[in-house]
CSV table of C-alpha atoms and ligand atoms in Angstrom, one decimal:
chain,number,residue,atom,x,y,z
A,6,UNK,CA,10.1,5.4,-22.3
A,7,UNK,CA,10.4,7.5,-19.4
A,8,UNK,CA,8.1,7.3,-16.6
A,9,UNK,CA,6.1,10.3,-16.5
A,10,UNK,CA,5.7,10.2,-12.4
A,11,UNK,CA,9.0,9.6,-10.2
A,12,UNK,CA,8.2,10.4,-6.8
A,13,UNK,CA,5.8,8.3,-4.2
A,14,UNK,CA,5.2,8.6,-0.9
A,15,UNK,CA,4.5,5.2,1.5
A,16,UNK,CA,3.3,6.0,4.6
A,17,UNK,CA,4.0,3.9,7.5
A,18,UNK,CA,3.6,5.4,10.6
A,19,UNK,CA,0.3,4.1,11.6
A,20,UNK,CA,0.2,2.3,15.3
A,21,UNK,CA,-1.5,-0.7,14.2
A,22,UNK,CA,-3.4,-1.0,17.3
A,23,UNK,CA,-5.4,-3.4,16.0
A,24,UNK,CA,-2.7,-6.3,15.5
A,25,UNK,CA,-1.2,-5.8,19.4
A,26,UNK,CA,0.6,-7.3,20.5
A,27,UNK,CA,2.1,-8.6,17.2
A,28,UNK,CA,3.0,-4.5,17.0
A,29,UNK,CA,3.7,-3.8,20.2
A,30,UNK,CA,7.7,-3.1,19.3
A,31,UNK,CA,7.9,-3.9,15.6
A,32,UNK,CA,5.8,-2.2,12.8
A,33,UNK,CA,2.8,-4.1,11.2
A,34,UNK,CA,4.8,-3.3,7.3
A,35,UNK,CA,7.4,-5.1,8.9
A,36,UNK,CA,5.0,-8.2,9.7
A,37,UNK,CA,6.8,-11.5,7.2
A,38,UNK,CA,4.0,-12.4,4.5
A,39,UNK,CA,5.6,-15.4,3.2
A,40,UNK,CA,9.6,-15.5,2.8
A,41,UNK,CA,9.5,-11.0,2.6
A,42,UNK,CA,8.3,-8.3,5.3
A,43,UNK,CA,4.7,-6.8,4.2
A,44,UNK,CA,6.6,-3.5,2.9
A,45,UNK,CA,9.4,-5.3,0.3
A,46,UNK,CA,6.2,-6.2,-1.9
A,47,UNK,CA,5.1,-2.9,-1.8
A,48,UNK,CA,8.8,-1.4,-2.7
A,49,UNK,CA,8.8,-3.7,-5.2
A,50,UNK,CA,5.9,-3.0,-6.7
A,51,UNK,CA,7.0,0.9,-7.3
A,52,UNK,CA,10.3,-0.3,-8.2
A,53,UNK,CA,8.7,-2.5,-10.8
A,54,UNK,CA,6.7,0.4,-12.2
A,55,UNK,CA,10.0,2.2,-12.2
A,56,UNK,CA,9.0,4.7,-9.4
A,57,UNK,CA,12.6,5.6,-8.5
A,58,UNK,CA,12.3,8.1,-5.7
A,59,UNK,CA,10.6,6.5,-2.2
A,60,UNK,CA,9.8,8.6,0.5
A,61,UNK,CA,8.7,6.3,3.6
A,62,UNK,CA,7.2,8.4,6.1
A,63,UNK,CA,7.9,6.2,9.2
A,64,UNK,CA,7.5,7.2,13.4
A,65,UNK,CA,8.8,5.6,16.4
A,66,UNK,CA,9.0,1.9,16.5
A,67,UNK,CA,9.4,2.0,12.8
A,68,UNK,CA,12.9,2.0,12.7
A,69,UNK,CA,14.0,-1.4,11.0
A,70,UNK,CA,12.1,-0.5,7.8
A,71,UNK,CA,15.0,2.0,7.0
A,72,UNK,CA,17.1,-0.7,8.2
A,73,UNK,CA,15.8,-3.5,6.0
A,74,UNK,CA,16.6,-1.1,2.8
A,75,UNK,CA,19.9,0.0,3.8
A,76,UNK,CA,22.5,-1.8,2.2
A,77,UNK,CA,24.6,-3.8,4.6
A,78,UNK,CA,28.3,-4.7,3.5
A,79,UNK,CA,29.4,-6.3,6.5
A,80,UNK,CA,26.6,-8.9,6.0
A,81,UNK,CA,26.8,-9.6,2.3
A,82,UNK,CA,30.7,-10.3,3.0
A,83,UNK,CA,30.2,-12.7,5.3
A,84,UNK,CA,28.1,-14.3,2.7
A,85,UNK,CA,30.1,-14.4,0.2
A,86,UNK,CA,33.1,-15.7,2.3
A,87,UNK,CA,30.8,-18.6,3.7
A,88,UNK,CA,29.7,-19.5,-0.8
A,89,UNK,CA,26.1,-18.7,0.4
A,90,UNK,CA,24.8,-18.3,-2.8
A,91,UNK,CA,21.2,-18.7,-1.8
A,92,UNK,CA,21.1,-15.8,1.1
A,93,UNK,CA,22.8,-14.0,-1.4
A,94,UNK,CA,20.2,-14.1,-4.2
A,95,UNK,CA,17.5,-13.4,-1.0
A,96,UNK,CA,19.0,-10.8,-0.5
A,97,UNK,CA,19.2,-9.0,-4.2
A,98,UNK,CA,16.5,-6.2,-3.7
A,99,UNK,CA,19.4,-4.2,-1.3
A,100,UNK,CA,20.8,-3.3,-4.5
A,101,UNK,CA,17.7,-1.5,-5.1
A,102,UNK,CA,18.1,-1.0,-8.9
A,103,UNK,CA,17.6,3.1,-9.4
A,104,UNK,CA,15.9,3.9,-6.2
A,105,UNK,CA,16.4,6.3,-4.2
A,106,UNK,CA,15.1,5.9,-0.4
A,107,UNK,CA,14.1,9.0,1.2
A,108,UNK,CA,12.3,8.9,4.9
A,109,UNK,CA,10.8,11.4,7.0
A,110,UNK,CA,9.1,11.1,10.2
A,111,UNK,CA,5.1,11.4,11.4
A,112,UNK,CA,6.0,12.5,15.4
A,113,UNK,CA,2.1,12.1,15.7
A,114,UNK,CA,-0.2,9.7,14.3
A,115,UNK,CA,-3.0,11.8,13.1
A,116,UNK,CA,-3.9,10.2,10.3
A,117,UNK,CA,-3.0,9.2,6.8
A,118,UNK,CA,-4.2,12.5,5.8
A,119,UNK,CA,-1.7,14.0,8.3
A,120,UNK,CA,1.1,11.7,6.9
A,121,UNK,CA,0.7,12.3,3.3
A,122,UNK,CA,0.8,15.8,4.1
A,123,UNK,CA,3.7,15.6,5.2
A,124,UNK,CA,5.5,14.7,1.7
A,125,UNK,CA,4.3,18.4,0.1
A,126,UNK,CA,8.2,19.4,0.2
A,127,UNK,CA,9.3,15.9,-1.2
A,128,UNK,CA,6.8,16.3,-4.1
A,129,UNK,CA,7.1,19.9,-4.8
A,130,UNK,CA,5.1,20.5,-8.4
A,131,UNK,CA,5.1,17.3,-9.4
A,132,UNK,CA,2.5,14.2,-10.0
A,133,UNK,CA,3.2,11.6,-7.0
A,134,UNK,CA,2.0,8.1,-6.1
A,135,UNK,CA,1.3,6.9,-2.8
A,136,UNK,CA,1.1,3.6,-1.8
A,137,UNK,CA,0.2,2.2,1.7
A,138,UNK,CA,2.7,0.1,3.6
A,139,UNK,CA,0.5,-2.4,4.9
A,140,UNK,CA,-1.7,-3.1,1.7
A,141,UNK,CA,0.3,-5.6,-1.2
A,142,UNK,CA,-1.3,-6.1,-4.9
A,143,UNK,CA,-1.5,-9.9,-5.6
A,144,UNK,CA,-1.4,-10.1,-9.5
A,145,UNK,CA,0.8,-11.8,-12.4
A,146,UNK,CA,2.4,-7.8,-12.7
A,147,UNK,CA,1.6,-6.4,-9.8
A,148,UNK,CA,3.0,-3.4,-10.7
A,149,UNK,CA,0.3,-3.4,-13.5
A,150,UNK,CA,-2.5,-0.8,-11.8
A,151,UNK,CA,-0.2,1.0,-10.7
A,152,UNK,CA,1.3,1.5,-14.2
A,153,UNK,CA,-2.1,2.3,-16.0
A,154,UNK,CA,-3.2,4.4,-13.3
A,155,UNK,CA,0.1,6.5,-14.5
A,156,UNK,CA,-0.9,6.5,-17.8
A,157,UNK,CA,-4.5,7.3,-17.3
A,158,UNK,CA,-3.8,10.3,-14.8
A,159,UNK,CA,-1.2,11.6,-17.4
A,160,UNK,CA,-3.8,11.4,-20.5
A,161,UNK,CA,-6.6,12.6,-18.6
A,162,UNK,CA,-4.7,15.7,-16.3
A,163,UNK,CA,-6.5,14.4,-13.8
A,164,UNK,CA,-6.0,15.7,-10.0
A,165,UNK,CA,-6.4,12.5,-9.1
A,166,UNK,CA,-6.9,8.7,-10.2
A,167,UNK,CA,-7.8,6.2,-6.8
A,168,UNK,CA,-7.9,2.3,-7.3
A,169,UNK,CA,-10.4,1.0,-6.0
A,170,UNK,CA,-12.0,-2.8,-5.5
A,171,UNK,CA,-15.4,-4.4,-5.6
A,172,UNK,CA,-16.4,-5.0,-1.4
A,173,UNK,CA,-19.4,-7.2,-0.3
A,174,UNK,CA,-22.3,-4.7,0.9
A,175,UNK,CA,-22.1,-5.8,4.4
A,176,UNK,CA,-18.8,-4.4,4.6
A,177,UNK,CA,-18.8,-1.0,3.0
A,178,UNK,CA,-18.8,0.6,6.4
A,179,UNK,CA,-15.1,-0.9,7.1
A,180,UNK,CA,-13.9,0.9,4.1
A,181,UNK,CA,-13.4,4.6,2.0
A,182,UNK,CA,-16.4,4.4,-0.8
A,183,UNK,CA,-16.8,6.1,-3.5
A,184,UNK,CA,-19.5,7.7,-5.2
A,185,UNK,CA,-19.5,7.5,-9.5
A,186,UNK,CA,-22.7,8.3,-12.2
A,187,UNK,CA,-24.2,5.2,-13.1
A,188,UNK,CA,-23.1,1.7,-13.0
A,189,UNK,CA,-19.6,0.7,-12.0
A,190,UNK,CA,-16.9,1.0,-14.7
A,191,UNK,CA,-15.0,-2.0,-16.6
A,192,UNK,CA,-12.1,-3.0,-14.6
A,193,UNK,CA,-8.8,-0.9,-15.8
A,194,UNK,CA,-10.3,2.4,-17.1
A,195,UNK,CA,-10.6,5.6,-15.7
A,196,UNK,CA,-14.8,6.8,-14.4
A,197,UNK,CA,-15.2,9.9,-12.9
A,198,UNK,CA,-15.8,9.8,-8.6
A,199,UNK,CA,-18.7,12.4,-7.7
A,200,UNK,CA,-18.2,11.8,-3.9
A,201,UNK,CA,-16.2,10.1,-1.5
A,202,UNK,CA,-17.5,9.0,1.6
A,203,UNK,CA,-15.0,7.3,4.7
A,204,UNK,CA,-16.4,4.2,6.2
A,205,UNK,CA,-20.0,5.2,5.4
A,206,UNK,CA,-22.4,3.9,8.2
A,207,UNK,CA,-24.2,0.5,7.1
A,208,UNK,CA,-26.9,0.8,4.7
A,209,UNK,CA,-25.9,4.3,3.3
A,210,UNK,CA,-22.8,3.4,1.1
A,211,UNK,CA,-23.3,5.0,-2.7
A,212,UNK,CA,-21.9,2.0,-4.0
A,213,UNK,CA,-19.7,-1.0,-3.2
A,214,UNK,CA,-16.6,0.3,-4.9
A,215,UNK,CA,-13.9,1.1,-1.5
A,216,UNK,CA,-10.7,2.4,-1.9
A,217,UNK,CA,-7.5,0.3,-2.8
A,218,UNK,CA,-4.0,1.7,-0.9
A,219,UNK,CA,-2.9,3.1,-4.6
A,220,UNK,CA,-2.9,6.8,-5.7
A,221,UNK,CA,-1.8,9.4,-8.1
A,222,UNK,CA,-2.2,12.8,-7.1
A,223,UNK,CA,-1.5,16.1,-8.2
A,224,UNK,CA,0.0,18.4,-6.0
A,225,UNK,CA,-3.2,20.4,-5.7
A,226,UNK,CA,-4.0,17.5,-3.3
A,227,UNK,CA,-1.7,19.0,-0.7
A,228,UNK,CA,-4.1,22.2,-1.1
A,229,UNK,CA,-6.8,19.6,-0.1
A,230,UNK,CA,-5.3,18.6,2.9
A,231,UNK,CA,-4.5,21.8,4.4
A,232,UNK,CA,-8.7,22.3,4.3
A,233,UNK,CA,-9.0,19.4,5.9
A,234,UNK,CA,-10.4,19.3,9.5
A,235,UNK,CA,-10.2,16.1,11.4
A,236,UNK,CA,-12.6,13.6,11.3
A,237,UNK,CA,-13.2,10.9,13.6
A,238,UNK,CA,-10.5,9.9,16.1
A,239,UNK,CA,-9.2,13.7,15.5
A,240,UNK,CA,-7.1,12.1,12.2
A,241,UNK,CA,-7.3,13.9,9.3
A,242,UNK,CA,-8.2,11.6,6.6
A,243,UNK,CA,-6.8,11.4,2.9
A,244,UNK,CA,-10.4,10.6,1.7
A,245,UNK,CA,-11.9,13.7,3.2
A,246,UNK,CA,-9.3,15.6,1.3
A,247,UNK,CA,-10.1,13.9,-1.7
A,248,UNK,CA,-13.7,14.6,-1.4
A,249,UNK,CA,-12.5,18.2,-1.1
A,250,UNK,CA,-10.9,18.3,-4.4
A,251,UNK,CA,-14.0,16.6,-5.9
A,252,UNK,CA,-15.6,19.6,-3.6
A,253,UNK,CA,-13.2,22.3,-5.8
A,254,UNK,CA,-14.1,21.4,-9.2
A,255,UNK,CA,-10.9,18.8,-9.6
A,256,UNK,CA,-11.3,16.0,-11.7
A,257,UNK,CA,-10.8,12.8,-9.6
A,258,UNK,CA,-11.5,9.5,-10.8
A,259,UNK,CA,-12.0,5.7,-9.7
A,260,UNK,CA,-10.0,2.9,-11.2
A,261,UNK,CA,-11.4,-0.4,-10.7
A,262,UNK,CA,-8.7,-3.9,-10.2
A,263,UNK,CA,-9.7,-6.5,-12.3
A,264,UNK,CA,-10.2,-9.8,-10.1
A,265,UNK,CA,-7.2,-10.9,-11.2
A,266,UNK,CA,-5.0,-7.7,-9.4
A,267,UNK,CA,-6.2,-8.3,-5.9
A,268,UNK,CA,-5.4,-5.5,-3.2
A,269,UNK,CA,-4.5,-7.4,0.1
A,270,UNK,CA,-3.9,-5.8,3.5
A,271,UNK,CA,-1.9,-6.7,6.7
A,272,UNK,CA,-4.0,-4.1,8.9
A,273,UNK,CA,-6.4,-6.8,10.7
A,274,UNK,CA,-5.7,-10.2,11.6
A,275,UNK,CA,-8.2,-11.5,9.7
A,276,UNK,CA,-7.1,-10.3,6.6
A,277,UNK,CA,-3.4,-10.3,7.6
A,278,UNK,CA,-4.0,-14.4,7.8
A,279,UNK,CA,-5.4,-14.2,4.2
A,280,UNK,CA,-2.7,-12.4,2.8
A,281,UNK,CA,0.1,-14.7,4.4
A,282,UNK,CA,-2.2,-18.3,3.5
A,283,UNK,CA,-2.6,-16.5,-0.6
A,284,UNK,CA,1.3,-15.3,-0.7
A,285,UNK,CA,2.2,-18.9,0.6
A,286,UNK,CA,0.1,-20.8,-1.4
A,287,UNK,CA,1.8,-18.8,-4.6
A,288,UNK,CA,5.1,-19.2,-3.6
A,289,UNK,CA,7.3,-20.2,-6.0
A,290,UNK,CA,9.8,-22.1,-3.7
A,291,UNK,CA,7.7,-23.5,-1.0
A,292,UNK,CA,3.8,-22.8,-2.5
A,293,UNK,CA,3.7,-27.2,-3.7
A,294,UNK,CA,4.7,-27.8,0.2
A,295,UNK,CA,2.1,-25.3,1.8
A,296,UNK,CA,-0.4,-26.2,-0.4
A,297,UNK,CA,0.1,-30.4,0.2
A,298,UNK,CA,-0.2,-28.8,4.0
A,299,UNK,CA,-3.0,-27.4,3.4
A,300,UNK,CA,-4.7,-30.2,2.1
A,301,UNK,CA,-4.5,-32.5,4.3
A,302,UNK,CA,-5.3,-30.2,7.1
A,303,UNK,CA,-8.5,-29.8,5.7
A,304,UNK,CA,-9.7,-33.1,6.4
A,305,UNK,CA,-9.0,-32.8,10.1
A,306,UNK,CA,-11.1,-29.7,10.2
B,1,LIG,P1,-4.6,2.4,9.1
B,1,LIG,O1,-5.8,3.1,8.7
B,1,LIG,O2,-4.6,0.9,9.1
B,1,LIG,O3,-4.2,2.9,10.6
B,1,LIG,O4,-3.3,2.9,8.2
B,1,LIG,P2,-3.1,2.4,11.6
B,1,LIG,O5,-3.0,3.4,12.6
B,1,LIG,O6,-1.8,1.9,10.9
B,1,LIG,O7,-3.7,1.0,12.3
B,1,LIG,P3,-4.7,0.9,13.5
B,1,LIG,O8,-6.0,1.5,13.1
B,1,LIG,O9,-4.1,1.5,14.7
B,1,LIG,O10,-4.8,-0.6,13.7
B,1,LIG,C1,-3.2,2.7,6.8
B,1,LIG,C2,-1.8,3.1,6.4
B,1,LIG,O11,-1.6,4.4,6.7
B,1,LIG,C3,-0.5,4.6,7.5
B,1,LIG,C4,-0.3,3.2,8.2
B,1,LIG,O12,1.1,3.0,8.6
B,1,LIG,C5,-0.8,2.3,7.1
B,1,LIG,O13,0.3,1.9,6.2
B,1,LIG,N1,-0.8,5.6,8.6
B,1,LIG,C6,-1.9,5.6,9.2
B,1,LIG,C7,0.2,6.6,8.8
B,1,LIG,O14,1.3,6.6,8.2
B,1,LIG,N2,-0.1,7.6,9.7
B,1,LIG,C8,-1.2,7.6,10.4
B,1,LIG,O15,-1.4,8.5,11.3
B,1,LIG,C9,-2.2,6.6,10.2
């Protein structure tokens, strides 16, 4: 069947100030989870859910994402002359199946607001995902919320669909929140958002449901944006425009992961550490060796 969304934007031009001076010169996507940079799960992922047109909307310092998707001849000869066969097969997703890599650039970092903005050409009048560069789903599929968020935004001609994860209260204030009548939904369906709320200030969060790095959007979200003013920072943030759509009479709704499809991010070295220890542990090649590792660490700590 074909997929009713193509296009999806992945912003990565963020600074990540907060993991200097691990991104001093390279880009925190770029940072290895495991055996793959942050950014090839995310690719992946859209590739798995057959999202076939990528638009990475990079900045300065951010220049060998486009060169760890280009294809690179010279390299895959030498390769194949030296019988590497195990490089070779590391080195598969360059073929890139039916995507298409597109890339733009974000000169000024105001915001991920600002940088999805700045794919309104590349979408035109279509649907669109976006997907954060620095946030990977852990899950058997984890192109699975991504798919049913498709489905659901299709069914529902909704102006946008946000996944979004169960937080601990004390740490709603680090996160976008959103606001929904009544009690949260069951994981995997669709509940309409009345409000969304960036990084609420402790104790006023209207729930503990924070937003996931996945979206579908209509375009009318880029009508959204251009009403945006900037927030704190001066960035114009993607949740302020969403609560302007909810603000226009758009339907916008909340899709909650399941526990098993976990939404990991590489933004903070705290989490980043989580991410790398999970994706290690689960690795098919090396997981056994980590997690032997692992184990016998613990008793020294
Ligand atoms: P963050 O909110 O983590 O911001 O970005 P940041 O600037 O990258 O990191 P800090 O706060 O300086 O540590 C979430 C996602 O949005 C992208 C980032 O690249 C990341 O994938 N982003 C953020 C942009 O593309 N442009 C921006 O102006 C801000």
């Amino acid at each position: 069947m074909k997929n009713p969304i193509a296009k999806v934007l992945v912003p990565v031009a963020g600074l990540g100030t907060r993991l200097m001076p691990a991104t001093k010169s390279q880009p925190k996507e770029m940072l290895p989870v495991g055996r793959k940079p942050a950014v090839q799960y995310v690719v992946e992922e859209l590739q798995a859910a057959q999202l076939n047109q990528i638009l990475l909307i990079t900045g300065r310092r951010k220049r060998s994402i486009e060169d760890h998707f280009d294809s690179e001849p010279e390299l895959i000869a030498a390769l194949e002359k030296a019988g590497n066969e195990a490089a070779l097969d590391d080195l598969k997703f360059l073929a890139n199946g039916a995507a298409q890599f597109f890339y733009t650039r974000q000169s000024v970092q105001r915001g991920l607001g600002h940088a999805v903005a700045l794919g309104k050409e590349f979408v035109g009048s279509d649907n669109c995902v976006v997907a954060l560069g620095d946030s990977l789903i852990a899950a058997a599929d984890p192109s699975a919320p991504i798919r049913g968020m498709m489905a659901a935004h299709m069914d529902l001609g909704a102006a946008a669909i946000i996944a979004v994860e169960q937080v601990p209260p004390h740490d709603t204030h680090r996160y976008g929140i959103v606001a929904v009548d009544g009690a949260a939904p069951p994981p995997g369906e669709p509940i309409a958002v009345t409000n969304i709320i960036e990084k609420p200030p402790a104790g006023t969060a209207p729930s503990t449901m924070a937003v996931a790095a996945r979206y579908i959007f209509s375009p009318a979200i880029f009508d959204a944006l251009e009403r945006t003013a900037p927030g704190r920072k001066g960035e114009i943030q993607l949740t302020d425009a969403i609560a302007a759509l909810i603000r226009m009479g758009q339907p916008v709704y909340a899709w909650l992961l399941p526990p098993d499809q976990r939404r990991y991010d590489v933004g903070n070295f705290e989490s980043y550490f989580r991410t790398f220890i999970d994706f290690a542990l689960a690795d098919e090649r090396y997981g056994y060796m980590v997690r032997q590792y692992i184990k016998a660490k613990a008793y020294e700590l």
